[in-house]
Structure formats: structure tokens, C-alpha cells
Coordinates of C-alpha atoms in Angstrom, one line a residue:
Chain A
X255 CA 103.7 114.6 114.1
X256 CA 100.0 114.8 113.3
X257 CA 100.6 117.1 110.4
X258 CA 102.9 114.5 108.8
X259 CA 100.6 111.6 109.0
X260 CA 99.8 111.4 105.2
X261 CA 103.5 110.8 104.4
X262 CA 104.1 108.5 107.4
X263 CA 101.4 106.2 106.2
X264 CA 103.4 105.5 103.1
X265 CA 107.0 105.9 104.3
X266 CA 106.9 103.8 107.4
X267 CA 106.1 100.5 105.6
X268 CA 108.5 101.4 102.8
X269 CA 111.4 101.9 105.3
X270 CA 110.4 98.9 107.3
X271 CA 110.5 96.5 104.3
X272 CA 114.3 96.4 104.0
X273 CA 114.7 96.5 107.8
X274 CA 113.0 93.0 107.9
X275 CA 116.3 91.6 106.5
X276 CA 118.2 92.6 109.7
X277 CA 115.9 90.7 112.0
X278 CA 115.9 87.5 109.9
X279 CA 114.1 85.4 112.5
X280 CA 110.7 84.2 111.3
X281 CA 108.8 85.1 114.5
X282 CA 110.6 88.4 115.1
X283 CA 110.0 89.6 111.5
X284 CA 106.4 88.7 111.8
X285 CA 106.0 90.7 115.0
X286 CA 107.9 93.6 113.4
X287 CA 105.7 93.5 110.3
X288 CA 102.6 93.3 112.4
X289 CA 103.8 96.3 114.4
X290 CA 104.4 98.3 111.3
X291 CA 101.0 97.5 109.7
X292 CA 99.3 98.1 113.0
X293 CA 100.9 101.6 113.0
X294 CA 99.6 102.3 109.5
X295 CA 96.2 101.1 110.7
X296 CA 96.2 103.6 113.5
X297 CA 97.4 106.3 111.2
X298 CA 94.6 105.7 108.8
X299 CA 92.0 105.8 111.6
X300 CA 93.4 109.2 112.7
X301 CA 93.4 110.4 109.2
X302 CA 89.8 109.4 108.6
X303 CA 88.8 111.2 111.8
X304 CA 90.6 114.3 110.7
X305 CA 89.1 114.3 107.2
X306 CA 85.6 113.8 108.5
X307 CA 85.9 116.6 111.0
X308 CA 88.0 119.2 109.2
X309 CA 87.9 118.3 105.5
X310 CA 90.6 117.5 102.9
X311 CA 94.1 117.2 104.1
X312 CA 96.8 118.5 101.8
X313 CA 100.4 117.5 102.4
X314 CA 103.2 119.0 100.3
X315 CA 106.3 116.9 100.0
X316 CA 109.4 118.8 101.0
X317 CA 107.4 122.0 101.3
X318 CA 107.1 122.6 97.5
X319 CA 103.9 124.1 96.2
X320 CA 101.5 121.9 94.5
X321 CA 101.8 122.1 90.7
X322 CA 105.6 121.9 90.9
X323 CA 106.1 119.7 93.9
X324 CA 104.3 116.5 94.7
X325 CA 101.3 116.8 97.0
X326 CA 99.5 114.1 99.0
X327 CA 95.8 114.8 99.2
X328 CA 93.6 112.9 101.5
X329 CA 89.8 113.4 101.2
X330 CA 87.0 111.1 102.3
X331 CA 87.5 108.7 99.5
X332 CA 91.2 108.3 100.1
X333 CA 90.7 108.0 103.8
X334 CA 88.2 105.2 103.4
X335 CA 90.5 103.3 101.1
X336 CA 93.4 103.7 103.4
X337 CA 91.3 102.4 106.2
X338 CA 90.2 99.3 104.2
X339 CA 93.7 98.4 103.1
X340 CA 95.5 98.9 106.4
X341 CA 92.9 97.1 108.6
X342 CA 92.5 94.1 106.4
X343 CA 96.2 94.0 105.8
X344 CA 96.9 94.0 109.5
X345 CA 94.2 91.4 110.4
X346 CA 95.3 89.1 107.7
X347 CA 98.9 89.4 108.7
X348 CA 98.0 88.2 112.2
X349 CA 97.4 84.7 110.8
X350 CA 100.5 84.8 108.6
X351 CA 103.0 83.2 110.9
X352 CA 100.9 80.0 111.4
X353 CA 99.9 79.7 107.8
X354 CA 103.5 80.2 106.5
X355 CA 104.9 77.4 108.6
X356 CA 102.9 74.9 106.4
X357 CA 103.2 76.7 103.1
X358 CA 106.6 78.2 102.9
X359 CA 110.1 77.0 103.7
X360 CA 111.6 78.9 106.7
X361 CA 114.3 80.7 104.7
X362 CA 111.7 82.5 102.6
X363 CA 109.7 83.9 105.6
X364 CA 111.7 87.2 105.8
X365 CA 111.3 87.6 102.0
X366 CA 107.6 87.2 102.4
X367 CA 107.2 89.8 105.1
X368 CA 109.4 92.2 103.2
X369 CA 107.4 91.9 100.1
X370 CA 104.1 92.1 102.0
X371 CA 105.2 95.5 103.5
X372 CA 106.3 96.7 100.0
X373 CA 103.0 95.7 98.5
X374 CA 101.2 97.6 101.3
X375 CA 103.4 100.7 100.6
X376 CA 102.5 100.6 97.0
X377 CA 98.8 100.6 97.7
X378 CA 99.0 103.3 100.3
X379 CA 101.0 105.4 97.9
X380 CA 98.5 105.0 95.0
X381 CA 95.7 106.0 97.3
X382 CA 97.4 108.9 99.2
X383 CA 99.1 110.7 96.3
X384 CA 97.7 113.6 94.4
X385 CA 100.2 113.3 91.6
X386 CA 99.5 111.1 88.5
X387 CA 103.1 110.0 87.9
X388 CA 103.4 109.0 91.5
X389 CA 100.4 106.8 91.0
X390 CA 102.3 104.9 88.3
X391 CA 105.4 104.4 90.4
X392 CA 103.5 103.1 93.4
X393 CA 101.4 101.0 91.1
X394 CA 104.5 99.3 90.0
X395 CA 105.9 98.9 93.5
X396 CA 102.7 97.1 94.6
X397 CA 102.4 95.1 91.4
X398 CA 106.0 93.9 91.3
X399 CA 105.9 92.8 94.9
X400 CA 102.5 91.1 94.4
X401 CA 103.9 89.1 91.4
X402 CA 106.7 87.9 93.6
X403 CA 104.3 87.1 96.5
X404 CA 102.2 85.0 94.1
X405 CA 105.2 83.2 92.8
X406 CA 106.0 82.1 96.4
X407 CA 103.1 79.6 96.2
X408 CA 103.9 75.9 96.8
X409 CA 102.4 74.6 93.5
X410 CA 104.5 75.2 90.4
X411 CA 101.4 76.6 88.7
X412 CA 101.9 79.6 91.0
X413 CA 105.0 80.5 88.9
X414 CA 103.0 80.3 85.7
X415 CA 100.2 82.4 87.2
X416 CA 102.7 85.0 88.4
X417 CA 104.3 85.2 85.0
X418 CA 100.9 85.7 83.3
X419 CA 100.0 88.3 85.8
X420 CA 103.3 90.0 85.2
X421 CA 102.7 90.2 81.5
X422 CA 99.2 91.5 81.7
X423 CA 99.9 93.8 84.7
X424 CA 102.8 95.4 82.9
X425 CA 100.7 96.0 79.8
X426 CA 98.1 97.6 81.9
X427 CA 100.7 99.8 83.7
X428 CA 102.3 100.8 80.5
X429 CA 98.9 101.8 79.1
X430 CA 98.5 104.0 82.2
X431 CA 101.9 105.5 81.5
X432 CA 101.0 106.3 77.9
X433 CA 97.8 108.0 79.1
X434 CA 99.7 110.0 81.7
X435 CA 102.2 111.1 79.0
X436 CA 99.4 112.2 76.6
X437 CA 97.8 114.2 79.4
X438 CA 101.1 115.8 80.3
X439 CA 101.6 116.7 76.7
X440 CA 98.3 118.5 76.6
X441 CA 98.5 120.3 79.9
X442 CA 102.1 120.3 81.2
X443 CA 101.1 119.2 84.6
X444 CA 100.9 116.0 86.5
X445 CA 99.0 117.2 89.6
X446 CA 95.5 115.7 89.6
X447 CA 93.8 118.9 90.8
X448 CA 95.7 121.1 88.4
X449 CA 95.0 118.6 85.6
X450 CA 91.3 118.8 86.3
X451 CA 91.4 122.6 85.9
X452 CA 93.5 122.7 82.8
X453 CA 91.8 119.9 81.0
X454 CA 88.7 122.1 80.8
X455 CA 90.3 124.2 78.1
X456 CA 91.5 121.3 75.9
X457 CA 88.9 118.6 76.6
X458 CA 87.6 118.3 73.1
X459 CA 90.9 117.3 71.5
X460 CA 91.7 113.8 70.2
X461 CA 94.8 113.6 72.3
X462 CA 92.7 113.9 75.5
X463 CA 90.3 111.2 74.2
X464 CA 93.2 108.9 73.5
X465 CA 94.7 109.5 76.9
X466 CA 91.3 108.8 78.5
X467 CA 91.0 105.5 76.6
X468 CA 94.5 104.4 77.5
X469 CA 94.0 105.2 81.2
X470 CA 90.6 103.4 81.4
X471 CA 91.8 100.2 79.6
X472 CA 95.0 100.2 81.8
X473 CA 93.0 100.5 85.0
X474 CA 90.4 98.0 83.9
X475 CA 93.2 95.4 83.3
X476 CA 94.3 96.0 86.9
X477 CA 90.9 95.8 88.4
X478 CA 90.1 92.5 86.5
X479 CA 87.0 93.8 84.8
X480 CA 85.4 91.1 82.6
X481 CA 86.8 90.4 79.9
X482 CA 90.3 91.6 81.2
X483 CA 90.2 89.3 84.2
X484 CA 92.2 86.3 82.8
X485 CA 95.1 86.8 85.1
X486 CA 93.1 86.7 88.3
X487 CA 91.7 83.2 88.9
X488 CA 95.0 81.3 88.8
X489 CA 97.0 84.1 90.5
X490 CA 94.5 83.9 93.5
X491 CA 94.2 80.1 93.4
X492 CA 97.9 79.2 93.5
X493 CA 99.3 82.0 95.7
X494 CA 100.0 81.2 99.4
X495 CA 96.7 81.5 101.4
X496 CA 97.7 84.7 103.2
X497 CA 98.7 86.4 99.9
X498 CA 95.3 85.5 98.4
X499 CA 93.4 86.8 101.4
X500 CA 95.4 90.0 101.3
X501 CA 95.3 90.7 97.5
X502 CA 91.6 89.7 97.2
X503 CA 90.7 92.3 99.7
X504 CA 93.0 95.1 98.5
X505 CA 94.5 95.0 95.0
X506 CA 91.4 95.2 92.9
X507 CA 89.9 97.8 95.3
X508 CA 92.8 100.1 94.8
X509 CA 92.3 99.8 91.0
X510 CA 88.6 100.7 91.4
X511 CA 89.6 103.7 93.5
X512 CA 91.9 104.7 90.6
X513 CA 89.1 104.4 88.1
X514 CA 86.9 106.6 90.2
X515 CA 89.7 109.1 90.8
X516 CA 90.5 109.3 87.1
X517 CA 87.0 109.7 85.8
X518 CA 85.5 111.9 88.5
X519 CA 88.4 114.0 89.7
X520 CA 90.6 114.4 86.7
X521 CA 88.4 114.2 83.7
X522 CA 85.2 115.3 85.5
X523 CA 81.8 113.6 85.2
X524 CA 80.5 115.4 82.0
X525 CA 83.7 114.7 80.0
X526 CA 84.1 111.1 81.3
X527 CA 80.6 110.0 80.5
X528 CA 80.3 111.8 77.2
X529 CA 83.5 110.9 75.3
X530 CA 83.0 107.2 75.3
X531 CA 79.7 105.4 75.8
X532 CA 81.2 104.6 79.2
X533 CA 77.9 104.2 81.0
X534 CA 76.5 101.6 78.6
X535 CA 79.9 99.9 78.2
X536 CA 80.5 99.4 81.9
X537 CA 76.9 98.5 82.6
X538 CA 77.0 95.7 80.0
X539 CA 80.5 94.5 81.0
X540 CA 79.6 94.5 84.7
X541 CA 76.4 92.5 84.1
X542 CA 78.1 90.0 81.8
X543 CA 80.9 89.8 84.2
X544 CA 78.6 88.9 87.1
X545 CA 76.9 86.1 85.1
X546 CA 79.9 84.7 83.3
X547 CA 82.1 84.7 86.4
X548 CA 79.4 83.3 88.7
X549 CA 78.6 80.5 86.3
X550 CA 82.3 79.7 86.0
X551 CA 82.5 79.6 89.8
X552 CA 79.7 77.0 89.9
X553 CA 81.7 74.5 87.8
X554 CA 85.1 74.8 89.6
X555 CA 86.3 72.1 91.9
X556 CA 89.1 74.1 93.6
X557 CA 87.4 76.2 96.3
X558 CA 90.0 79.0 95.9
X559 CA 89.1 79.1 92.2
X560 CA 85.4 79.3 93.1
X561 CA 86.0 82.4 95.3
X562 CA 88.5 83.9 92.8
X563 CA 85.7 83.8 90.1
X564 CA 83.3 85.2 92.6
X565 CA 85.7 88.1 93.1
X566 CA 85.4 88.9 89.4
X567 CA 81.6 88.8 89.8
X568 CA 81.8 91.2 92.8
X569 CA 83.9 93.6 90.7
X570 CA 81.0 93.5 88.3
X571 CA 78.7 94.8 91.1
X572 CA 81.1 97.7 91.9
X573 CA 81.3 98.6 88.2
X574 CA 77.5 98.6 87.9
X575 CA 77.2 101.0 90.8
X576 CA 79.8 103.2 89.1
X577 CA 78.1 103.0 85.7
X578 CA 74.7 104.1 87.2
X579 CA 76.5 107.5 87.5
X580 CA 74.5 109.0 90.3
X581 CA 75.7 109.9 93.8
X582 CA 73.8 106.9 95.2
X583 CA 75.3 104.6 92.7
X584 CA 78.8 105.7 93.5
X585 CA 78.0 105.3 97.2
X586 CA 76.9 101.7 96.6
X587 CA 80.2 101.1 94.8
X588 CA 82.2 102.5 97.7
X589 CA 80.1 100.5 100.2
X590 CA 80.6 97.3 98.3
X591 CA 84.4 98.1 98.1
X592 CA 84.5 98.2 101.9
X593 CA 82.1 95.2 102.4
X594 CA 83.7 93.0 99.8
X595 CA 87.1 93.5 101.4
X596 CA 85.6 92.2 104.7
X597 CA 83.9 89.2 103.1
X598 CA 86.6 88.0 100.9
X599 CA 89.4 88.3 103.4
X600 CA 87.4 86.3 105.9
X601 CA 86.6 83.6 103.2
X602 CA 90.2 83.3 102.0
X603 CA 91.6 83.3 105.5
X604 CA 89.2 80.4 106.4
X605 CA 90.4 78.6 103.3
X606 CA 93.9 79.2 104.6
X607 CA 92.9 77.5 107.8
X608 CA 91.6 74.5 105.8
X609 CA 94.8 74.5 103.8
X610 CA 96.7 74.4 107.2
X611 CA 94.9 71.4 108.5
X612 CA 94.0 69.5 105.4
X613 CA 96.7 70.6 103.0
X614 CA 94.4 71.1 100.0
X615 CA 91.3 73.2 99.1
X616 CA 89.8 70.8 96.5
X617 CA 86.1 70.7 97.1
X618 CA 86.2 66.9 97.6
X619 CA 88.5 67.4 100.6
X620 CA 85.8 69.5 102.3
X621 CA 83.7 66.3 103.0
X622 CA 82.8 66.1 106.7
X623 CA 84.7 69.2 107.6
X624 CA 81.5 70.7 109.0
X625 CA 81.9 68.5 112.1
X626 CA 85.6 68.4 112.3
X627 CA 86.3 72.2 111.9
X628 CA 83.0 73.6 113.1
X629 CA 84.3 77.2 113.7
X630 CA 86.1 77.5 110.4
X631 CA 83.2 76.2 108.4
X632 CA 80.7 78.4 110.3
X633 CA 82.9 81.3 109.3
X634 CA 82.7 80.3 105.7
X635 CA 78.9 79.9 105.9
X636 CA 78.5 83.4 107.5
X637 CA 80.9 85.1 105.1
X638 CA 79.2 83.2 102.3
X639 CA 75.8 84.4 103.3
X640 CA 77.3 87.9 103.3
X641 CA 78.5 87.3 99.8
X642 CA 75.1 86.3 98.7
X643 CA 73.6 89.4 100.4
X644 CA 71.4 88.0 103.2
X645 CA 70.0 90.6 105.6
X646 CA 72.0 91.3 108.8
X647 CA 75.3 91.0 106.9
X648 CA 77.3 93.6 105.1
X649 CA 76.5 92.1 101.7
X650 CA 72.9 93.0 102.1
X651 CA 73.7 96.7 102.8
X652 CA 75.8 97.2 99.6
X653 CA 73.3 95.3 97.4
X654 CA 70.4 97.2 99.0
X655 CA 72.0 100.6 98.1
X656 CA 72.9 99.2 94.6
X657 CA 69.2 98.3 94.0
X658 CA 68.0 101.7 95.4
X659 CA 70.5 103.5 93.0
X660 CA 69.4 101.4 90.0
X661 CA 65.7 102.0 90.7
X662 CA 66.2 105.7 91.4
X663 CA 67.9 106.0 88.0
X664 CA 65.0 104.1 86.4
X665 CA 67.0 101.0 85.5
X666 CA 64.6 98.3 86.5
X667 CA 66.2 95.5 84.4
X668 CA 69.5 96.2 86.0
X669 CA 68.0 95.8 89.5
X670 CA 66.4 92.5 88.5
X671 CA 69.6 91.2 86.9
X672 CA 71.6 92.1 90.1
X673 CA 69.1 90.0 92.1
X674 CA 69.4 87.1 89.7
X675 CA 73.2 87.3 89.9
X676 CA 72.9 86.9 93.7
X677 CA 71.0 83.6 93.1
X678 CA 74.0 82.2 91.3
X679 CA 76.1 83.0 94.4
X680 CA 73.7 80.9 96.4
X681 CA 74.5 77.9 94.2
X682 CA 78.3 78.0 94.6
X683 CA 78.1 78.7 98.3
X684 CA 75.6 75.9 98.7
X685 CA 77.9 73.4 97.0
X686 CA 80.5 74.1 99.7
X687 CA 78.0 73.9 102.5
X688 CA 76.6 70.7 101.2
X689 CA 80.0 69.0 100.9
X690 CA 81.1 70.2 104.3
X691 CA 78.0 69.4 106.3
X692 CA 76.0 66.7 104.5
X693 CA 78.7 64.4 103.2
X694 CA 80.4 61.8 105.4
X695 CA 84.1 62.4 106.1
X696 CA 86.5 61.2 103.5
X697 CA 87.2 57.5 104.1
X698 CA 90.8 56.7 105.2
X699 CA 91.6 60.2 106.4
X700 CA 92.7 61.0 109.9
X701 CA 90.2 63.1 111.8
X702 CA 91.0 66.8 111.2
X703 CA 91.4 69.1 114.1
X704 CA 90.0 72.6 114.4
X705 CA 92.3 75.4 113.2
X706 CA 94.6 77.0 115.7
X707 CA 93.4 80.1 117.5
X708 CA 95.9 82.3 115.6
X709 CA 93.8 81.5 112.6
X710 CA 90.4 81.6 114.2
X711 CA 90.9 85.0 115.9
X712 CA 91.4 87.0 112.7
X713 CA 88.8 85.0 110.8
X714 CA 86.2 85.6 113.4
X715 CA 87.1 89.3 113.8
X716 CA 86.4 89.7 110.1
X717 CA 83.2 87.6 110.3
X718 CA 81.9 89.6 113.2
X719 CA 82.8 92.8 111.4
X720 CA 80.7 91.4 108.5
X721 CA 77.7 91.2 110.9
X722 CA 78.5 94.3 112.8
X723 CA 78.7 96.6 109.8
X724 CA 75.6 94.8 108.4
X725 CA 73.6 96.1 111.4
X726 CA 75.2 99.3 112.4
X727 CA 75.8 101.0 109.1
X728 CA 76.4 104.5 110.5
X729 CA 80.2 104.6 109.9
X730 CA 80.4 103.0 106.5
X731 CA 77.3 104.8 105.0
X732 CA 78.3 108.1 106.4
X733 CA 81.9 108.0 105.0
X734 CA 80.7 106.5 101.6
X735 CA 78.0 109.2 101.3
X736 CA 80.4 112.0 102.1
X737 CA 82.9 110.7 99.6
X738 CA 80.5 110.2 96.8
X739 CA 78.8 113.6 97.4
X740 CA 82.1 115.4 97.4
X741 CA 83.0 113.7 94.1
X742 CA 79.7 114.8 92.6
X743 CA 80.3 118.3 94.0
X744 CA 77.2 118.2 96.2
X745 CA 77.7 120.0 99.5
X746 CA 76.1 118.0 102.3
Chain B
X1390 CA 103.2 117.6 58.9
X1391 CA 103.1 113.9 58.7
X1392 CA 106.9 113.5 58.2
X1393 CA 107.7 116.2 60.7
X1394 CA 106.3 114.0 63.4
X1395 CA 108.3 110.9 62.3
X1396 CA 109.4 110.1 65.8
X1397 CA 105.8 109.6 66.9
X1398 CA 105.3 107.2 63.9
X1399 CA 108.3 105.3 65.1
X1400 CA 106.8 105.2 68.6
X1401 CA 103.5 103.8 67.3
X1402 CA 105.3 101.3 65.1
X1403 CA 107.5 100.0 67.9
X1404 CA 104.5 99.9 70.2
X1405 CA 102.6 97.7 67.8
X1406 CA 105.6 95.4 67.2
X1407 CA 106.2 94.9 70.9
X1408 CA 102.5 94.3 71.7
X1409 CA 102.2 91.9 68.8
X1410 CA 105.2 89.9 70.0
X1411 CA 103.7 89.7 73.5
X1412 CA 100.5 88.3 72.2
X1413 CA 101.6 86.1 69.3
X1414 CA 104.7 84.4 70.7
X1415 CA 104.5 81.4 73.0
X1416 CA 108.1 81.5 74.1
X1417 CA 108.4 83.2 77.6
X1418 CA 111.6 85.0 76.8
X1419 CA 110.3 86.3 73.5
X1420 CA 107.3 87.6 75.3
X1421 CA 109.5 89.5 77.6
X1422 CA 111.5 90.9 74.7
X1423 CA 108.2 92.1 73.2
X1424 CA 107.2 93.6 76.5
X1425 CA 110.5 95.5 76.7
X1426 CA 110.1 96.8 73.1
X1427 CA 106.6 97.9 74.1
X1428 CA 107.9 99.8 77.1
X1429 CA 110.8 101.3 75.2
X1430 CA 108.5 102.8 72.7
X1431 CA 106.8 104.7 75.6
X1432 CA 110.2 105.9 76.7
X1433 CA 110.8 107.3 73.2
X1434 CA 107.4 108.9 73.3
X1435 CA 108.1 110.8 76.5
X1436 CA 111.5 111.9 75.3
X1437 CA 110.1 113.3 72.0
X1438 CA 107.4 115.0 74.0
X1439 CA 110.0 116.9 76.1
X1440 CA 112.0 118.1 73.1
X1441 CA 112.0 121.8 72.4
X1442 CA 112.9 123.1 68.9
X1443 CA 116.6 123.9 68.8
X1444 CA 116.8 123.3 72.6
X1445 CA 119.9 121.7 74.1
X1446 CA 120.0 119.0 76.7
X1447 CA 118.7 120.3 80.0
X1448 CA 122.2 120.7 81.5
X1449 CA 123.3 124.2 82.6
X1450 CA 126.0 125.4 80.2
X1451 CA 127.6 128.7 79.0
X1452 CA 125.9 130.4 76.1
X1453 CA 122.8 128.2 76.0
X1454 CA 119.5 129.7 76.8
X1455 CA 117.0 127.2 75.3
X1456 CA 116.7 123.9 77.0
X1457 CA 114.5 120.9 76.4
X1458 CA 111.9 120.2 79.0
X1459 CA 113.7 118.2 81.7
X1460 CA 110.6 116.8 83.4
X1461 CA 109.8 114.1 80.9
X1462 CA 113.4 113.0 81.0
X1463 CA 113.3 112.6 84.7
X1464 CA 110.0 110.8 84.6
X1465 CA 111.2 108.4 82.0
X1466 CA 114.3 107.7 84.1
X1467 CA 112.0 106.4 86.7
X1468 CA 110.0 104.4 84.2
X1469 CA 113.2 102.9 82.8
X1470 CA 114.1 101.7 86.3
X1471 CA 110.6 100.2 86.7
X1472 CA 111.0 98.5 83.3
X1473 CA 114.3 97.0 84.3
X1474 CA 112.8 95.7 87.5
X1475 CA 109.9 94.2 85.6
X1476 CA 112.2 92.5 83.0
X1477 CA 114.4 91.2 85.8
X1478 CA 111.5 89.7 87.7
X1479 CA 110.0 88.3 84.5
X1480 CA 113.3 86.6 83.6
X1481 CA 113.7 85.3 87.1
X1482 CA 110.2 83.8 86.9
X1483 CA 111.1 82.3 83.5
X1484 CA 114.2 80.6 85.1
X1485 CA 112.0 79.2 87.9
X1486 CA 109.4 78.0 85.3
X1487 CA 112.1 76.3 83.3
X1488 CA 113.3 74.5 86.5
X1489 CA 109.7 73.5 87.5
X1490 CA 108.3 72.5 84.1
X1491 CA 111.4 71.8 82.0
X1492 CA 110.2 74.1 79.3
X1493 CA 109.6 77.8 78.5
X1494 CA 107.1 77.2 75.8
X1495 CA 103.6 78.3 76.7
X1496 CA 101.7 75.4 75.0
X1497 CA 103.9 72.8 76.7
X1498 CA 103.4 74.4 80.1
X1499 CA 99.6 74.4 79.5
X1500 CA 99.6 70.7 78.5
X1501 CA 101.5 69.9 81.8
X1502 CA 99.0 72.0 83.8
X1503 CA 96.1 70.2 82.2
X1504 CA 97.6 66.8 83.2
X1505 CA 98.0 67.9 86.8
X1506 CA 94.5 69.2 86.9
X1507 CA 93.1 65.9 85.5
X1508 CA 95.1 64.0 88.1
X1509 CA 93.8 66.0 91.0
X1510 CA 90.2 65.5 90.0
X1511 CA 90.3 61.7 90.3

């Protein structure tokens, strides 16, 4: 049983997704989905423990040896990502039942849980597999199900957002497919490890350069790197609240993982950072992304839009850590990956609670909510502080390591710009705080009650995690350090 | 040399055509058609890649000893299925958009969205 954990992680939600249709009672399906994602959460914790104690786990599907068969390969990086996706997925799912009652007609609930599990499967698959073509297939499983999840939104603009996401997502995935094809043409293998070995012989050819460019552009479309982020704001803003909380915490993270995997494991550091001016390119795009997206967030009136733009800015921080191209920089990226998942899922879940009680997340509707929904608003404030990077929250930890990495690499201007970018976050968080606490309640509106406990429990678990991991950083730093050092080939 | 690789030229040409249609056309169905052409060009690319000179189809038969590489064919079979799923989902969304907006032209949808946005502000 223990030996089969890598595959169980992927196969259990995949099998469970169609089973949802046999239950077909909203509450029952919810419990079932919760059970399944709880199981994958446990699996990922066990996997992480195994990896940390005994090194990389290799699982061969059907017993076929690696270059011919498909292998699943779990090292520190994969295990960390699996942990993020499965825990956030489970915690968010806990609030799903309450939230869906208000946002989705009853006959669509089964569909929702089924798609949710499929989307989870896709992400687990991308992360667990060591085979490049498998990545493409799982990428499409998770993308197709998330297009459908977004289209479930109540507003008709959700349909339009899902359509645009579908077009851009498919272009990105097809680019990745072209890149995989070119690599296969040059090496005759799809296994990541094998590719890395064989690419060494042919790495100065134009085909490999083209493959690299296609893969990078495709992945950057998926991770919403500025200026390829156009699909993201509307997709996040008009999707059902639960879907936003889930996707914001996982989808772009998986794409960042893919970027790291492709550049560090497959192409190798020297090749990746020498073919294209990748370091400068990503550094500039990351910085511009932070400022452009944060500024856009300041002017938005829909709070979901504000945090969607803030997500694009946060991707900028991850990309900067990556572009610094040192082991510390990569570690900062991985830490921010983990921490951002905690902050954004808490924030979007809290917005879901507001949606549940008020029925809208326009900024003007937040007036007076500070008194009427004290716990929800307090959660937004704490998670918002974490987003800014105030000490004692996780946001501080990741920004701290980012600054350390930038200064170690001698990039003073970058460090200063990162700090300035955080000030922009203060502005858009303050706008929400000001409206919620210092404005009188909207005239003519019934007093709003506090969100039900099914919402408050997951929100506060995430908020407390934000504080806990901001104080006790042993687990996160240790795993991120191990992962980044193994990618750089440093033996701890 | 250049003409010998004519199938790759066709791939590039189709890719460009498909990509151009996706970007340039405002009609949602035409966009999906462009997307399909774009994806199909990749299928042709994989199939050309698997071809072996004077190799037959990778099916076991009497008197044949040279086969084309079956792996790209298998891979592309998967990609075709994915392509069908994407097109189907895109068309389904187009139907729902038509129901919700009464139009499948990008600019008209954007005008309607702009109106909704202005209304929600005041």
C-alpha cells in the first residue's frame, strides 16, 4: 500500500469523479468529495515524510522500466506542491456546501464536485509525473475542468471569461505540445530524467532552442505572467467563490512548478539561462508585472478583481525569485508558492462568505461590514497584512528570503523595487479596510449577520496557518531549502 | 533540402493560419475553427516526425520489416482526443454565450459587458 502512494494520489480522485454521479444528493456528494480530497491530503503528507527521510521516490507504472514506461517521480519539490494543492483543496472544499447553496442551482452540485475532483486529479498528475507527455495530458484534464468550473458562475460574464480562458489556455497547452514534440524529435524520449541526460549532446541545436522557447511561452501563459495574464482577472472574478479560492491557490502554482521543472531539471541551469536572456527577461517582466498589476488593483471596484490583480502581482514576486537564479532565490520562490496559496485561499474564501451574506463583492457593499461580520473582516485584514508582508505573517517570511536572495546576488535595485511594490499592496488592502470599518453601513440594507461556522472554520484555519507558518518556519523553510538545493545539485 | 521537408512547411503554414484566425476574428465559432486548425497542424507535425523512410504503418504484417515509429502516432491519438474535448467545450460555451448575450460576436459581447459594469457602479 505504502509503495503505491504516488499513483494513489492521482488515481483516487480520478476514479472518484465519475462516482459522484451515483450519489447525486448534494450533501452526500460533498461528504464523498471531502473524504476523497482528505485522503489525498493524508497521502501527500506521508509522501512528504518519506521523501524527507529517504530521498526521491520512483514509481514505475505497470512495472515498466523508466525510459519506455511512464514513471512517477516524487522529490522534495513535487512533495511540497502535492501538499499545497491537497491541503488547500481540502480546506476550501469544506466550505463548498454552504457557499454553493447560494451560488449554484441544486441540480448542478454533483457536476461541481465531479469537476472539482477532476481538476485536483489534473494538478496532482502534472506534479507527480516524470513523463513530459503525461504533463500535457494532465494539464488538459485540469484546464478543461477548470474552464467548466469557471463557467458555472452565476453572472453571464463568467461564460465569457471561461471562453477567453479556454482560447488562451489551449494556445498555451498547444505550445507546450509543440515543444514536447520538438524535444522528442531530438532525443527520442519523453522521460524528464532521460531527456536531461540526452539533451546534453544536442543542446546547441536550433531545434532545442525552439523547443525551449515554445515550452516557456506555453507555461508562462498558464502561470499568468505579465503580459500573458489577460485571461486571469475575469476568470477569477466571475467564477463561483469556491472555485476562485481553489484556483487562485493552486492553478498558477502548478504552472510555476512546471516552469521550474522544465528549466532546472530538463534543460539544466546552464542551458536555460544561456540560450535566451531569460534572467533579464523574467526579472523585468516580474517587476513590471508587480507594478502594473498592483496599480490596476488599486483602481478596481470589485473586490474579487482587486485580489485577482494582486495574484498577478504575486506571480511577479515568484518569477523574480526564480530569475535571481541562485539557490536562495529559488527557495524564496518556493516559499512564496506555499505562502501565497495560504493567503489567497483565505482571502477568497472570506470573499465567498461576504458573497453568501451580502450577495455581492462590490467594494461599496463592504460599507459597515466591519461591525456586522467582525470575524470575516478580521480574517481579510490578517490575510491582507500577510499579503503586504507584515512581520509575524507568512508574507513576511517569503519577502524576507526574496530580499536576502536579491541582496546576496548584488541586485540592490530589485530589492528596493520589491519593497516599493509591497507599498502598493498596502493601498489596495487599506481601501477595503477603510470601507469596511470606517464607513457607516449602507442605508436601507438589512443588518448583515456573521457568516456561518462552516465558512468561518476553514477561513480561520487558513488565517491561523498564515500566522503559524509566519512564526514557526521550520517545516516550510526546510522543505523549500531541500528542494532548491537538490535542483541546484548542492548536497546538503 | 527545402522541398524535401515540405510537410513541415505545411505544418508551419497551417499553424500560422490557425493562430491568425484565433487572434483576428471576433466571431466565437470562427475563433474555435482557427484553434482547431492550429491544433491540427501540431498533429501533422507529430505524424511527420514519426515517419521512417519507406517504413510501413506500425501494424505487424507479413513481409514487412521497416515500420514507422508508433509512439508519435499514439501520442497524437491522445492529443486528438484532448482537441475534441476542447472544441466540444468551446462550442458548448459558445451556445451558452449565445443564450445569455444573444450574440456570438466578440465586440457586441464586450459592449454589453461594459453596460453591465457601468450600471453596477452607480
